[in-house]
């Protein structure tokens, strides 16, 4: 299976991007001990394995790619981890209130029908259960998003600012806490500054120039998930912890 930043195979891609992915699952690990967990858009399954290693009672990894799921099954050596092909916008095979926690990292930006996806997250998660979601900030990963109105990444359908993401999630869930990865000074996010820096590095076209840009826009490689405190620093990735406040049916 071809490795990309959208569906990662450990050891086959840029170490910085790999660590961004791993950091999100390291963050989730302490929250899932003893729980029945769904890992939505599980990719090649490394995150599902990490959640199981952290003491989850069971982990069900799901991905829309049959090739990715077959790879997960082939590599799986844990009796409490299962995988299946599934569309996050339509999980009719999953019962209501099935999971204590749903982990869905870097998923929401890929989906055409976000409303259906959020309905499904609320349905398969038990009342009071935890929903962890992450997505990149549109202002950083798509510098001209405000003007072009579409993501720079061809795999993304829509991207969000932190405020937009919170507003969207609040329609179904109670927001428990806001976190982020790679917090940047506001002036680095200001689009004319980004255009100048990123264009200059692209024109240079050297490995050093690319490394400089990547390091600058990942807070020096500090990609561990941290609380979003008051202030002007903006994370490259948002990580939001939600509680399902839906009443039992």
GROMACS .gro file of C-alpha atoms in nm:
model
  249
    1UNK     CA    1   0.000   0.000   0.000
    2UNK     CA    2   0.132   0.344  -0.091
    3UNK     CA    3   0.222   0.550   0.217
    4UNK     CA    4   0.111   0.914   0.231
    5UNK     CA    5   0.066   1.172   0.506
    6UNK     CA    6  -0.307   1.087   0.489
    7UNK     CA    7  -0.262   0.713   0.555
    8UNK     CA    8   0.066   0.652   0.729
    9UNK     CA    9   0.278   0.338   0.754
   10UNK     CA   10   0.528   0.384   1.035
   11UNK     CA   11   0.887   0.411   0.922
   12UNK     CA   12   0.799   0.491   0.562
   13UNK     CA   13   0.739   0.865   0.581
   14UNK     CA   14   0.876   1.197   0.704
   15UNK     CA   15   0.968   1.163   1.076
   16UNK     CA   16   0.805   1.495   1.167
   17UNK     CA   17   0.469   1.400   1.015
   18UNK     CA   18   0.496   1.054   1.166
   19UNK     CA   19   0.551   1.205   1.511
   20UNK     CA   20   0.251   1.437   1.465
   21UNK     CA   21   0.033   1.130   1.415
   22UNK     CA   22   0.185   0.932   1.701
   23UNK     CA   23   0.158   1.224   1.944
   24UNK     CA   24  -0.220   1.229   1.907
   25UNK     CA   25  -0.248   0.864   2.007
   26UNK     CA   26  -0.002   0.912   2.293
   27UNK     CA   27  -0.234   1.186   2.414
   28UNK     CA   28  -0.537   0.955   2.391
   29UNK     CA   29  -0.377   0.657   2.566
   30UNK     CA   30  -0.439   0.762   2.930
   31UNK     CA   31  -0.807   0.827   2.853
   32UNK     CA   32  -0.905   0.481   2.728
   33UNK     CA   33  -0.799   0.234   2.999
   34UNK     CA   34  -1.073  -0.024   3.054
   35UNK     CA   35  -1.290   0.121   2.779
   36UNK     CA   36  -1.451  -0.016   2.466
   37UNK     CA   37  -1.301   0.211   2.198
   38UNK     CA   38  -1.370   0.288   1.833
   39UNK     CA   39  -1.076   0.418   1.626
   40UNK     CA   40  -1.236   0.588   1.324
   41UNK     CA   41  -1.022   0.632   1.012
   42UNK     CA   42  -0.765   0.400   1.170
   43UNK     CA   43  -0.547   0.387   0.858
   44UNK     CA   44  -0.280   0.120   0.893
   45UNK     CA   45  -0.380   0.045   1.250
   46UNK     CA   46  -0.081   0.163   1.453
   47UNK     CA   47  -0.306   0.391   1.661
   48UNK     CA   48  -0.551   0.112   1.742
   49UNK     CA   49  -0.257  -0.097   1.865
   50UNK     CA   50  -0.136   0.194   2.082
   51UNK     CA   51  -0.481   0.232   2.239
   52UNK     CA   52  -0.488  -0.142   2.315
   53UNK     CA   53  -0.140  -0.118   2.468
   54UNK     CA   54  -0.272   0.156   2.697
   55UNK     CA   55  -0.523  -0.084   2.852
   56UNK     CA   56  -0.837  -0.036   2.644
   57UNK     CA   57  -1.075  -0.327   2.705
   58UNK     CA   58  -1.126  -0.355   2.330
   59UNK     CA   59  -1.050  -0.150   2.021
   60UNK     CA   60  -1.241  -0.159   1.692
   61UNK     CA   61  -1.045   0.011   1.415
   62UNK     CA   62  -1.243   0.121   1.111
   63UNK     CA   63  -1.132   0.267   0.779
   64UNK     CA   64  -1.294   0.324   0.441
   65UNK     CA   65  -0.994   0.168   0.263
   66UNK     CA   66  -1.024  -0.209   0.223
   67UNK     CA   67  -0.651  -0.224   0.144
   68UNK     CA   68  -0.564  -0.048   0.470
   69UNK     CA   69  -0.796  -0.271   0.673
   70UNK     CA   70  -0.650  -0.586   0.518
   71UNK     CA   71  -0.304  -0.463   0.618
   72UNK     CA   72  -0.429  -0.399   0.972
   73UNK     CA   73  -0.571  -0.751   0.998
   74UNK     CA   74  -0.252  -0.903   0.860
   75UNK     CA   75  -0.036  -0.723   1.118
   76UNK     CA   76  -0.270  -0.749   1.418
   77UNK     CA   77  -0.145  -0.966   1.703
   78UNK     CA   78  -0.379  -0.851   1.977
   79UNK     CA   79  -0.693  -1.048   2.068
   80UNK     CA   80  -0.878  -0.735   2.186
   81UNK     CA   81  -0.828  -0.544   1.859
   82UNK     CA   82  -1.051  -0.590   1.554
   83UNK     CA   83  -1.073  -0.409   1.222
   84UNK     CA   84  -1.341  -0.358   0.961
   85UNK     CA   85  -1.411  -0.156   0.648
   86UNK     CA   86  -1.654   0.124   0.729
   87UNK     CA   87  -1.769   0.465   0.613
   88UNK     CA   88  -1.766   0.710   0.907
   89UNK     CA   89  -2.072   0.885   0.762
   90UNK     CA   90  -2.280   0.565   0.765
   91UNK     CA   91  -2.208   0.312   1.040
   92UNK     CA   92  -2.532   0.114   1.022
   93UNK     CA   93  -2.348  -0.208   1.116
   94UNK     CA   94  -2.263  -0.056   1.456
   95UNK     CA   95  -2.522  -0.060   1.734
   96UNK     CA   96  -2.634   0.245   1.928
   97UNK     CA   97  -2.433   0.323   2.244
   98UNK     CA   98  -2.170   0.068   2.141
   99UNK     CA   99  -1.854   0.246   2.260
  100UNK     CA  100  -1.726   0.420   2.571
  101UNK     CA  101  -1.486   0.631   2.366
  102UNK     CA  102  -1.453   0.725   1.999
  103UNK     CA  103  -1.116   0.839   1.867
  104UNK     CA  104  -1.136   1.009   1.529
  105UNK     CA  105  -0.814   1.185   1.438
  106UNK     CA  106  -0.769   1.368   1.107
  107UNK     CA  107  -1.105   1.249   0.977
  108UNK     CA  108  -1.355   1.533   0.971
  109UNK     CA  109  -1.171   1.735   0.704
  110UNK     CA  110  -1.205   1.446   0.455
  111UNK     CA  111  -1.582   1.401   0.473
  112UNK     CA  112  -1.846   1.542   0.234
  113UNK     CA  113  -2.132   1.488   0.480
  114UNK     CA  114  -2.005   1.613   0.815
  115UNK     CA  115  -2.355   1.632   0.963
  116UNK     CA  116  -2.412   1.261   0.902
  117UNK     CA  117  -2.069   1.183   1.047
  118UNK     CA  118  -2.140   1.375   1.368
  119UNK     CA  119  -2.480   1.209   1.399
  120UNK     CA  120  -2.310   0.871   1.376
  121UNK     CA  121  -2.044   0.964   1.631
  122UNK     CA  122  -2.314   1.066   1.879
  123UNK     CA  123  -2.518   0.753   1.806
  124UNK     CA  124  -2.245   0.488   1.848
  125UNK     CA  125  -2.102   0.658   2.158
  126UNK     CA  126  -2.277   0.588   2.487
  127UNK     CA  127  -2.423   0.886   2.675
  128UNK     CA  128  -2.144   1.040   2.880
  129UNK     CA  129  -1.880   0.881   2.657
  130UNK     CA  130  -1.568   1.055   2.527
  131UNK     CA  131  -1.519   1.172   2.169
  132UNK     CA  132  -1.167   1.280   2.067
  133UNK     CA  133  -1.134   1.463   1.736
  134UNK     CA  134  -0.843   1.635   1.564
  135UNK     CA  135  -0.805   1.839   1.248
  136UNK     CA  136  -0.554   2.088   1.104
  137UNK     CA  137  -0.619   2.461   1.130
  138UNK     CA  138  -0.713   2.588   0.785
  139UNK     CA  139  -0.513   2.909   0.829
  140UNK     CA  140  -0.186   2.714   0.855
  141UNK     CA  141  -0.220   2.412   0.628
  142UNK     CA  142  -0.403   2.609   0.355
  143UNK     CA  143  -0.246   2.953   0.363
  144UNK     CA  144  -0.489   3.109   0.112
  145UNK     CA  145  -0.800   2.921   0.227
  146UNK     CA  146  -0.983   3.244   0.319
  147UNK     CA  147  -0.953   3.367  -0.040
  148UNK     CA  148  -0.962   3.043  -0.241
  149UNK     CA  149  -1.235   2.878  -0.027
  150UNK     CA  150  -1.092   2.530  -0.076
  151UNK     CA  151  -0.812   2.336   0.095
  152UNK     CA  152  -0.463   2.317  -0.049
  153UNK     CA  153  -0.464   1.943   0.025
  154UNK     CA  154  -0.656   1.766  -0.253
  155UNK     CA  155  -0.766   1.494  -0.007
  156UNK     CA  156  -0.948   1.745   0.214
  157UNK     CA  157  -1.307   1.849   0.151
  158UNK     CA  158  -1.319   2.129   0.407
  159UNK     CA  159  -1.088   2.264   0.675
  160UNK     CA  160  -1.168   2.462   0.990
  161UNK     CA  161  -1.035   2.726   1.224
  162UNK     CA  162  -1.056   2.646   1.592
  163UNK     CA  163  -1.364   2.862   1.636
  164UNK     CA  164  -1.541   2.694   1.343
  165UNK     CA  165  -1.457   2.347   1.472
  166UNK     CA  166  -1.583   2.422   1.824
  167UNK     CA  167  -1.905   2.568   1.684
  168UNK     CA  168  -1.962   2.258   1.471
  169UNK     CA  169  -1.886   2.004   1.745
  170UNK     CA  170  -2.104   2.192   1.994
  171UNK     CA  171  -2.414   2.104   1.792
  172UNK     CA  172  -2.385   1.743   1.914
  173UNK     CA  173  -2.140   1.737   2.204
  174UNK     CA  174  -2.033   1.915   2.518
  175UNK     CA  175  -1.681   2.053   2.472
  176UNK     CA  176  -1.472   1.926   2.762
  177UNK     CA  177  -1.131   2.070   2.672
  178UNK     CA  178  -0.937   2.225   2.383
  179UNK     CA  179  -0.586   2.113   2.296
  180UNK     CA  180  -0.347   2.162   2.010
  181UNK     CA  181  -0.018   2.062   1.851
  182UNK     CA  182   0.266   2.286   1.731
  183UNK     CA  183   0.148   2.620   1.868
  184UNK     CA  184   0.264   2.914   1.655
  185UNK     CA  185   0.290   3.287   1.717
  186UNK     CA  186   0.001   3.473   1.555
  187UNK     CA  187   0.227   3.663   1.318
  188UNK     CA  188   0.357   3.339   1.166
  189UNK     CA  189  -0.003   3.250   1.083
  190UNK     CA  190  -0.079   3.588   0.922
  191UNK     CA  191  -0.120   3.495   0.556
  192UNK     CA  192   0.119   3.753   0.396
  193UNK     CA  193   0.397   3.630   0.627
  194UNK     CA  194   0.323   3.268   0.538
  195UNK     CA  195   0.319   3.344   0.166
  196UNK     CA  196   0.658   3.515   0.186
  197UNK     CA  197   0.826   3.245   0.393
  198UNK     CA  198   0.679   2.944   0.216
  199UNK     CA  199   0.727   3.091  -0.133
  200UNK     CA  200   1.089   3.180  -0.061
  201UNK     CA  201   1.160   2.827   0.065
  202UNK     CA  202   0.984   2.680  -0.240
  203UNK     CA  203   1.191   2.898  -0.475
  204UNK     CA  204   1.513   2.787  -0.305
  205UNK     CA  205   1.401   2.428  -0.351
  206UNK     CA  206   1.667   2.282  -0.124
  207UNK     CA  207   1.631   2.022   0.150
  208UNK     CA  208   1.757   2.278   0.402
  209UNK     CA  209   1.494   2.531   0.296
  210UNK     CA  210   1.217   2.275   0.329
  211UNK     CA  211   1.348   2.163   0.667
  212UNK     CA  212   1.359   2.526   0.783
  213UNK     CA  213   0.995   2.582   0.680
  214UNK     CA  214   0.873   2.255   0.830
  215UNK     CA  215   1.059   2.321   1.154
  216UNK     CA  216   0.926   2.677   1.175
  217UNK     CA  217   0.567   2.571   1.118
  218UNK     CA  218   0.583   2.280   1.363
  219UNK     CA  219   0.708   2.487   1.657
  220UNK     CA  220   1.055   2.340   1.628
  221UNK     CA  221   0.917   1.986   1.611
  222UNK     CA  222   0.730   2.025   1.941
  223UNK     CA  223   0.418   1.840   1.834
  224UNK     CA  224   0.301   1.687   2.163
  225UNK     CA  225  -0.063   1.764   2.238
  226UNK     CA  226  -0.088   2.054   2.483
  227UNK     CA  227  -0.380   2.244   2.639
  228UNK     CA  228  -0.497   2.551   2.447
  229UNK     CA  229  -0.448   2.829   2.697
  230UNK     CA  230  -0.570   3.184   2.661
  231UNK     CA  231  -0.352   3.389   2.432
  232UNK     CA  232  -0.282   3.446   2.067
  233UNK     CA  233  -0.080   3.135   1.983
  234UNK     CA  234  -0.251   2.915   1.723
  235UNK     CA  235  -0.197   2.539   1.690
  236UNK     CA  236  -0.122   2.373   1.360
  237UNK     CA  237  -0.360   2.094   1.468
  238UNK     CA  238  -0.660   2.119   1.697
  239UNK     CA  239  -0.741   1.830   1.930
  240UNK     CA  240  -1.078   1.856   2.103
  241UNK     CA  241  -1.210   1.641   2.385
  242UNK     CA  242  -1.589   1.614   2.384
  243UNK     CA  243  -1.852   1.444   2.598
  244UNK     CA  244  -2.163   1.289   2.450
  245UNK     CA  245  -2.445   1.468   2.632
  246UNK     CA  246  -2.717   1.280   2.443
  247UNK     CA  247  -2.976   1.136   2.679
  248UNK     CA  248  -3.012   0.755   2.687
  249UNK     CA  249  -3.273   0.632   2.441
   0.00000   0.00000   0.00000
